[in-house]
mmCIF file of C-alpha atoms in Angstrom:
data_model
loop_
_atom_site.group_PDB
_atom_site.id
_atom_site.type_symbol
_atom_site.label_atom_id
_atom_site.label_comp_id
_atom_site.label_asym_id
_atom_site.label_seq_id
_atom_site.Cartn_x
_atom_site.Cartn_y
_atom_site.Cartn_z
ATOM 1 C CA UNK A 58 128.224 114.073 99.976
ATOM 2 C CA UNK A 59 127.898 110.162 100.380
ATOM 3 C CA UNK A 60 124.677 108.768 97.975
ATOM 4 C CA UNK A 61 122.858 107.910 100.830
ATOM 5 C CA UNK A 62 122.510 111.610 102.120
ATOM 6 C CA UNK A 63 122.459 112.854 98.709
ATOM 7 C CA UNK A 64 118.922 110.348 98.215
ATOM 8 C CA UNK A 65 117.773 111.333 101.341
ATOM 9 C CA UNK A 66 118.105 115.453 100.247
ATOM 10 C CA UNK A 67 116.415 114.927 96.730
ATOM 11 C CA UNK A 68 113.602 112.682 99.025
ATOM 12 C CA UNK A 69 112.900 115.320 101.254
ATOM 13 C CA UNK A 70 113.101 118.287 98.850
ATOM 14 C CA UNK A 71 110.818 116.108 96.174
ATOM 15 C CA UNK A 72 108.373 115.549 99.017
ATOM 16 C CA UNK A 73 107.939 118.957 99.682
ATOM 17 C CA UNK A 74 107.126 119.296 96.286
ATOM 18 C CA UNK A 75 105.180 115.869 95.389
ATOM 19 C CA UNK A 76 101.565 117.910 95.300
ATOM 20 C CA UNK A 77 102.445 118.507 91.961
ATOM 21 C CA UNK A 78 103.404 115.435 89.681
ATOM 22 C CA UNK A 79 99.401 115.661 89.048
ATOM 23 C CA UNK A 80 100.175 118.848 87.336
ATOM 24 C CA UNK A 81 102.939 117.849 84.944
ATOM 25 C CA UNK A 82 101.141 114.072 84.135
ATOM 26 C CA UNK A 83 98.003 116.233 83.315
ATOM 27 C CA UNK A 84 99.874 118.876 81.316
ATOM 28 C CA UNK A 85 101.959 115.735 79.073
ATOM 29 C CA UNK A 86 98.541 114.355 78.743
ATOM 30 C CA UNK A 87 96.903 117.579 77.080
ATOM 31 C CA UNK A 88 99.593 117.187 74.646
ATOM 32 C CA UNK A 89 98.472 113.817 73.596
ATOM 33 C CA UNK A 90 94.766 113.372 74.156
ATOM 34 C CA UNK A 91 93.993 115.610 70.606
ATOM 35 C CA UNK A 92 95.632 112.733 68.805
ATOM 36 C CA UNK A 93 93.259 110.078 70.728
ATOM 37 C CA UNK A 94 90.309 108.932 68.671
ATOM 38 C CA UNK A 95 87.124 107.862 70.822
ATOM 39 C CA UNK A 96 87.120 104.107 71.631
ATOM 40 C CA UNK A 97 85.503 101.794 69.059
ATOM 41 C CA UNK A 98 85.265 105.021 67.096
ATOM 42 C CA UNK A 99 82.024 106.007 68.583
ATOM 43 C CA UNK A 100 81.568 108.508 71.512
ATOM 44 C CA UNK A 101 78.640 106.256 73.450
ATOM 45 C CA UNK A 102 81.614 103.722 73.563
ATOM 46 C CA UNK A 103 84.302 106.193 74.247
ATOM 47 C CA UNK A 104 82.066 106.935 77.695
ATOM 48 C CA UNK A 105 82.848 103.653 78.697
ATOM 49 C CA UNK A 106 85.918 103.308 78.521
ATOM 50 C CA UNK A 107 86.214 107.049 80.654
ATOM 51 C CA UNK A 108 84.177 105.405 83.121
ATOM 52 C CA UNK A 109 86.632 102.318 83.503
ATOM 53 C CA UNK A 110 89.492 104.638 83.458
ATOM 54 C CA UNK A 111 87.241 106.582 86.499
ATOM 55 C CA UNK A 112 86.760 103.614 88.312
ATOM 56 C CA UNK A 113 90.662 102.984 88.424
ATOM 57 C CA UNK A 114 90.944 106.721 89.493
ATOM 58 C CA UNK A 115 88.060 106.283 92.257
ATOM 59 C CA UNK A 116 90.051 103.058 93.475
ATOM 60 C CA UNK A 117 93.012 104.871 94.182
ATOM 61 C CA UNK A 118 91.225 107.576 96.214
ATOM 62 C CA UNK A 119 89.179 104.982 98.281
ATOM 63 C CA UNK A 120 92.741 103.588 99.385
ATOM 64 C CA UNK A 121 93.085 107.432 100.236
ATOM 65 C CA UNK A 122 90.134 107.439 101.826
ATOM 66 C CA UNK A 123 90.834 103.961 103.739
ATOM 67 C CA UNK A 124 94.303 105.091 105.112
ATOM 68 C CA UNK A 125 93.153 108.697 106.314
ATOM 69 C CA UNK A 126 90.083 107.634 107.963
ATOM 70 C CA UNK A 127 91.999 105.677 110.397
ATOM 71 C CA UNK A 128 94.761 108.172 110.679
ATOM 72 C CA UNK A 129 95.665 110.040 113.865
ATOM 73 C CA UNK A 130 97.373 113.525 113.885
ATOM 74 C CA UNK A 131 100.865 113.742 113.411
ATOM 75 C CA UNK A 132 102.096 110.312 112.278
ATOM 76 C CA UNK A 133 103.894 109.227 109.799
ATOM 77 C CA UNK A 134 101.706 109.261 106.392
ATOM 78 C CA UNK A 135 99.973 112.396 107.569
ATOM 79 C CA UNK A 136 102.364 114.831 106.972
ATOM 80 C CA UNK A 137 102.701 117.498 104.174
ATOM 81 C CA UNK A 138 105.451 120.091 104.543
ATOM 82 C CA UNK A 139 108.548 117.927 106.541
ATOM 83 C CA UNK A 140 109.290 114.885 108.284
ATOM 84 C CA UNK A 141 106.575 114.642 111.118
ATOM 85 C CA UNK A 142 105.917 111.679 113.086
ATOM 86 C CA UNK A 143 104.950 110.669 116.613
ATOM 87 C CA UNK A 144 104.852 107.620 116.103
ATOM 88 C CA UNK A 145 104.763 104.871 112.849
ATOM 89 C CA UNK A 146 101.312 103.693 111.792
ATOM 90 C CA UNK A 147 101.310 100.031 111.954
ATOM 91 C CA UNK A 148 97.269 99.016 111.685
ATOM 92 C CA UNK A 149 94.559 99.402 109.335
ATOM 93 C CA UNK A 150 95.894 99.313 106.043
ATOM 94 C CA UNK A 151 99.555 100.286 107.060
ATOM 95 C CA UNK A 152 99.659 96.395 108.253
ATOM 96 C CA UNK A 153 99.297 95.074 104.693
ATOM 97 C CA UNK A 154 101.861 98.221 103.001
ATOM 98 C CA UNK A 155 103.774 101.169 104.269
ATOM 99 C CA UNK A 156 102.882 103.640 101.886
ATOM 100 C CA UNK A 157 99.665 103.059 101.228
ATOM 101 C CA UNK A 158 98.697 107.048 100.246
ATOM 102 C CA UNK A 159 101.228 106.689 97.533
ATOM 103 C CA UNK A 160 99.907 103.461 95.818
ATOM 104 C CA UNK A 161 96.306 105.619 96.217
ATOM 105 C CA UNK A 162 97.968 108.181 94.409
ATOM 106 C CA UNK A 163 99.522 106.063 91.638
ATOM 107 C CA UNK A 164 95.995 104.387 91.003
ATOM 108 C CA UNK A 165 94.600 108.194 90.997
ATOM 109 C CA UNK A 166 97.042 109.258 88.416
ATOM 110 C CA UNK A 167 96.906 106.504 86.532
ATOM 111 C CA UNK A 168 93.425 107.075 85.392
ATOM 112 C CA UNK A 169 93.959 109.859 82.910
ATOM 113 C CA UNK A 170 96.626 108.171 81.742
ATOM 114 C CA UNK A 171 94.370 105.006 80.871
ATOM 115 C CA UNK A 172 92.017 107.594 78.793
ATOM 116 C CA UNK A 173 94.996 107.707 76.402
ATOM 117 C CA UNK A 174 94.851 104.299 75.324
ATOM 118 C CA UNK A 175 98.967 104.339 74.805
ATOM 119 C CA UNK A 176 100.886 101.830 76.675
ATOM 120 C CA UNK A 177 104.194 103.690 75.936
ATOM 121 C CA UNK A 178 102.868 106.677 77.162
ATOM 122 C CA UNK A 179 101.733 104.336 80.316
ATOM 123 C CA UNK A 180 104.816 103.031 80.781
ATOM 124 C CA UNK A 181 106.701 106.427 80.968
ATOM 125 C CA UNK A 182 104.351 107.610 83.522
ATOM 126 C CA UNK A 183 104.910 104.280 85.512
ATOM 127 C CA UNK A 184 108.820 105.265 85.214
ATOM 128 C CA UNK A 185 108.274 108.476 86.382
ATOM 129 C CA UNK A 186 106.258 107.707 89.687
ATOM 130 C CA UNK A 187 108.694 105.212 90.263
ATOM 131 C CA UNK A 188 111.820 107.158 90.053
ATOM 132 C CA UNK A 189 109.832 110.371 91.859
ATOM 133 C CA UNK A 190 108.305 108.400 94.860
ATOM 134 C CA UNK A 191 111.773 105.993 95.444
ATOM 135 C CA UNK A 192 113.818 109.202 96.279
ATOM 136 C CA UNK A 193 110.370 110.998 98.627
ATOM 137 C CA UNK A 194 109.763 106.819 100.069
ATOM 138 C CA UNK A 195 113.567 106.611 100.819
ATOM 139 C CA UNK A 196 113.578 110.078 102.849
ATOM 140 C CA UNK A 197 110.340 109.580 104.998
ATOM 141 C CA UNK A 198 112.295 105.910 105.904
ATOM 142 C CA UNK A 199 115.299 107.085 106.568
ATOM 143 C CA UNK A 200 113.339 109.507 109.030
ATOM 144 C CA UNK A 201 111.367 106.868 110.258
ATOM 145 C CA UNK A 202 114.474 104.735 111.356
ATOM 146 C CA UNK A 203 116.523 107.010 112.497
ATOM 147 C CA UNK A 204 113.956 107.951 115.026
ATOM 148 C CA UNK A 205 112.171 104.702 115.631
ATOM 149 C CA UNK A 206 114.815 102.411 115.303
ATOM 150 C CA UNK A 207 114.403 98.931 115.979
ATOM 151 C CA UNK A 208 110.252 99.238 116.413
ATOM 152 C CA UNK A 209 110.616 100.534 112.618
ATOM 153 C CA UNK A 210 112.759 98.147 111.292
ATOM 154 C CA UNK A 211 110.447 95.426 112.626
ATOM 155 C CA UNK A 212 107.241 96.728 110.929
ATOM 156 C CA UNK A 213 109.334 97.158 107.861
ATOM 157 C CA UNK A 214 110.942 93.748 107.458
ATOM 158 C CA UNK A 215 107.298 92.164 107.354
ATOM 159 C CA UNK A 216 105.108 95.235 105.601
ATOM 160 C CA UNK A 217 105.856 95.545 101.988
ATOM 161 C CA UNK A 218 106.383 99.183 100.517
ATOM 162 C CA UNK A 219 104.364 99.357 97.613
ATOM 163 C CA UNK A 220 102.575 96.116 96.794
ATOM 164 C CA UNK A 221 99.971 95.493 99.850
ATOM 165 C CA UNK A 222 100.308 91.887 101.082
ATOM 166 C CA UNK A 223 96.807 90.005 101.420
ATOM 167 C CA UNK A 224 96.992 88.943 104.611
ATOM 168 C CA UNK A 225 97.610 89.951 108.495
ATOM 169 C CA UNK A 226 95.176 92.499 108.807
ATOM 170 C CA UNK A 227 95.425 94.385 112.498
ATOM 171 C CA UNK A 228 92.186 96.280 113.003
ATOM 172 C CA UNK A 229 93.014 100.212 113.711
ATOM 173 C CA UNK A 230 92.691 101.402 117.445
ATOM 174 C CA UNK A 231 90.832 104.452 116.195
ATOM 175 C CA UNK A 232 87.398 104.754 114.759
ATOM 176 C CA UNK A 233 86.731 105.050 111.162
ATOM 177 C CA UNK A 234 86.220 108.574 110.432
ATOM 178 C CA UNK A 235 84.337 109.748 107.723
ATOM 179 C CA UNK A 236 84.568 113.926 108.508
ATOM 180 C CA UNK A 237 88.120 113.596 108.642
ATOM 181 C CA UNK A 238 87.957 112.299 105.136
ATOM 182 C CA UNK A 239 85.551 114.632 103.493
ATOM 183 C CA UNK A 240 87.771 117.131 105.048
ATOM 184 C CA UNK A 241 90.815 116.652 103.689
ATOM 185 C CA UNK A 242 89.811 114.692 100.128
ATOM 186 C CA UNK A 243 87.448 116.604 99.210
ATOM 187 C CA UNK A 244 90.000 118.519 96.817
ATOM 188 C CA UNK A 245 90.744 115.081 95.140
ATOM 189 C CA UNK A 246 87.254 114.206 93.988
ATOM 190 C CA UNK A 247 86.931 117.522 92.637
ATOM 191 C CA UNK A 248 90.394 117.431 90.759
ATOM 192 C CA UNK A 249 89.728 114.081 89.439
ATOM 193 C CA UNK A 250 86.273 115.342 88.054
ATOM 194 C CA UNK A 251 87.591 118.393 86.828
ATOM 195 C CA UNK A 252 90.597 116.933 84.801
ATOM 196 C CA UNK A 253 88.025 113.969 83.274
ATOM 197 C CA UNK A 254 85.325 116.769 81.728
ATOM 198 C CA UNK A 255 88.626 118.593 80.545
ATOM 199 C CA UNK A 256 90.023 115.381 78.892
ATOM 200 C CA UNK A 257 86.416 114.485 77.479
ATOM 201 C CA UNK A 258 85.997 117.597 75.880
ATOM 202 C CA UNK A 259 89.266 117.888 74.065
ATOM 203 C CA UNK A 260 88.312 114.974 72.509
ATOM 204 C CA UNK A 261 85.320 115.719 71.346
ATOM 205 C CA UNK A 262 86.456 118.879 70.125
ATOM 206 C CA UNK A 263 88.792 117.240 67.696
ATOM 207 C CA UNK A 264 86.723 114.236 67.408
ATOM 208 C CA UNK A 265 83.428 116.292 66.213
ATOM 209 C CA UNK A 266 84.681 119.492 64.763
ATOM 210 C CA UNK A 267 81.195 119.557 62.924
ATOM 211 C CA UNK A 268 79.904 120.312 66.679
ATOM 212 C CA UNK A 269 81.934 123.312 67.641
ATOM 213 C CA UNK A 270 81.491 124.925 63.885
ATOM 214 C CA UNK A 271 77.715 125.044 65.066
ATOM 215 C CA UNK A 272 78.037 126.584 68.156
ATOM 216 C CA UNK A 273 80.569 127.494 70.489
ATOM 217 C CA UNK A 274 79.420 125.318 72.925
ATOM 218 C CA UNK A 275 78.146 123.126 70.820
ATOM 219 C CA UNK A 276 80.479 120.413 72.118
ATOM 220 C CA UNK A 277 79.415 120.854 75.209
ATOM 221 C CA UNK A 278 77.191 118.134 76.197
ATOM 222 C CA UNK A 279 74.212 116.536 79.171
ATOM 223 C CA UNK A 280 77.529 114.319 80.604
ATOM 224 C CA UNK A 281 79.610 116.989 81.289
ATOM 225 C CA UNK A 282 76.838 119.420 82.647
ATOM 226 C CA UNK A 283 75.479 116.950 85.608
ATOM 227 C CA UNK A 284 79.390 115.458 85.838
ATOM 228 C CA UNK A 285 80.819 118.775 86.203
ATOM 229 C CA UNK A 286 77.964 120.463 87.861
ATOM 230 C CA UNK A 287 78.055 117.970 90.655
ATOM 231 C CA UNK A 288 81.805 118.493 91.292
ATOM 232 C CA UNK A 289 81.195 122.529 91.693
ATOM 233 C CA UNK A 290 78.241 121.911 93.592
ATOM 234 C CA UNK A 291 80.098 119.338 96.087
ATOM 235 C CA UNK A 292 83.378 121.275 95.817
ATOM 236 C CA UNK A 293 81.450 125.082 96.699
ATOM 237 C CA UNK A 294 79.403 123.918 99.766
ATOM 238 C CA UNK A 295 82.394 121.817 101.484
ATOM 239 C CA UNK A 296 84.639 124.464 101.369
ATOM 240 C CA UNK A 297 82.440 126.373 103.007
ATOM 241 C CA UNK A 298 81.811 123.857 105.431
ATOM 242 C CA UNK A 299 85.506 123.645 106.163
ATOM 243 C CA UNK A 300 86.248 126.999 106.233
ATOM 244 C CA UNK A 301 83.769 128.697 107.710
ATOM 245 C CA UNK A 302 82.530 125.871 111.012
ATOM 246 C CA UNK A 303 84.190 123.254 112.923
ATOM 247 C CA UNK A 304 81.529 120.591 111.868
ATOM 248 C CA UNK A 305 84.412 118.114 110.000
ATOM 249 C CA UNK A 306 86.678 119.129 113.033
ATOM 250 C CA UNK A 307 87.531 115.746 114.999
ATOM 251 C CA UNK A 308 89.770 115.890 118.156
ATOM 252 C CA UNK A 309 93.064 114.238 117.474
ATOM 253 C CA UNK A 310 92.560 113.443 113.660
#
């Protein structure tokens, strides 16, 4: 088999699969994050630098957010299982970068990561994305130009892949919608807030082993009860929403 078929196989069987690099970047993290001392030594502090490494987390699902709420149905970007696309998005935010889900999800990944405090460790998880999303980019494109040819090649010569470009903005056809979002995200915000009580604890777990001597749940503090309690909360009654009415449902989206 030539390279270039070869790339595009491990692309399209790593895309089918790409739901769960989360998975293994969270599971290498629970390796390290015992050894991880609270910044400036003090937990008050340590807070703050979770909430940074939040923020950076948050970031990457507004771009999320961004792309989908402009997205139709069945185009390229939109697509979970295979290679589906009815046409190539080329406004909103795919005018400034052509993947622009996968630099959310590198900016969502990234902040656990940050929580570490290791810029080895941050550097191997760079690596990884890298090597993992060139094969899954290289298979959607070599979809998208084999079906939309010259139109694709076009879009591509002027849109960068990864880095967004800061100008040449074309407003979206569609309207902004902010059901289809809270549809299809609404996973992601609970994920993220999920993994960051998990991380928290661990630490202070090893970081305040007088706590959990006293009480089982002794580490268990007012931060993680309204942080986590929020996320079940928000989590429970959209999924019911979803599931159970057609009030996120939008025609064509």
């Amino acid at each position: 088999m030539a390279l270039i078929e070869e790339l595009n196989t491990q692309g399209n069987f790593l895309f089918r699969w790409r739901s769960y690099i989360p998975g293994v970047i969270f599971l290498l993290s629970l390796f390290y994050i015992p050894f991880v001392p609270y910044f400036g030594g003090i937990y008050g502090k340590n807070l703050y630098w979770l909430g940074f490494a939040f923020l950076i987390s948050l970031l990457g699902l507004a771009v999320r957010c961004f792309t989908i709420g402009y997205t139709p149905k069945n185009t390229s970007g939109r697509n979970t299982k295979q290679q589906v696309a009815d046409v190539v998005n080329q406004s909103g935010i795919y005018s400034l970068v052509r993947h622009p889900l996968y630099v959310g999800n590198f900016l969502m990944y990234l902040g656990p990561v940050l929580i570490l405090r290791d810029f080895a460790f941050t550097m191997v998880y760079i690596m990884f994305f890298y090597l993992y999303y060139e094969r899954i980019i290289f298979a959607e494109e070599y979809f998208l130009r084999g079906k939309f040819g010259e139109g694709y090649l076009k879009w591509a010569d002027k849109t960068p892949a990864f880095i967004p470009r800061l100008s040449g903005y074309i407003k979206p056809n569609l309207d902004f919608s902010f059901k289809n979002i809270l549809k299809r995200e609404y996973p992601s915000l609970f994920g993220m807030i999920v993994v960051f009580t998990i991380f928290d604890l661990i630490q202070v777990y090893f970081q305040e082993p007088y706590l959990r001597i006293q009480s089982p749940l002794g580490i268990w503090k007012d931060f993680h009860t309204y942080f986590l309690g929020f996320g079940v909360v928000f989590y429970i009654l959209t999924r019911i929403i979803v599931k159970t009415t057609k009030i996120l449902e939008v025609e064509g989206r």
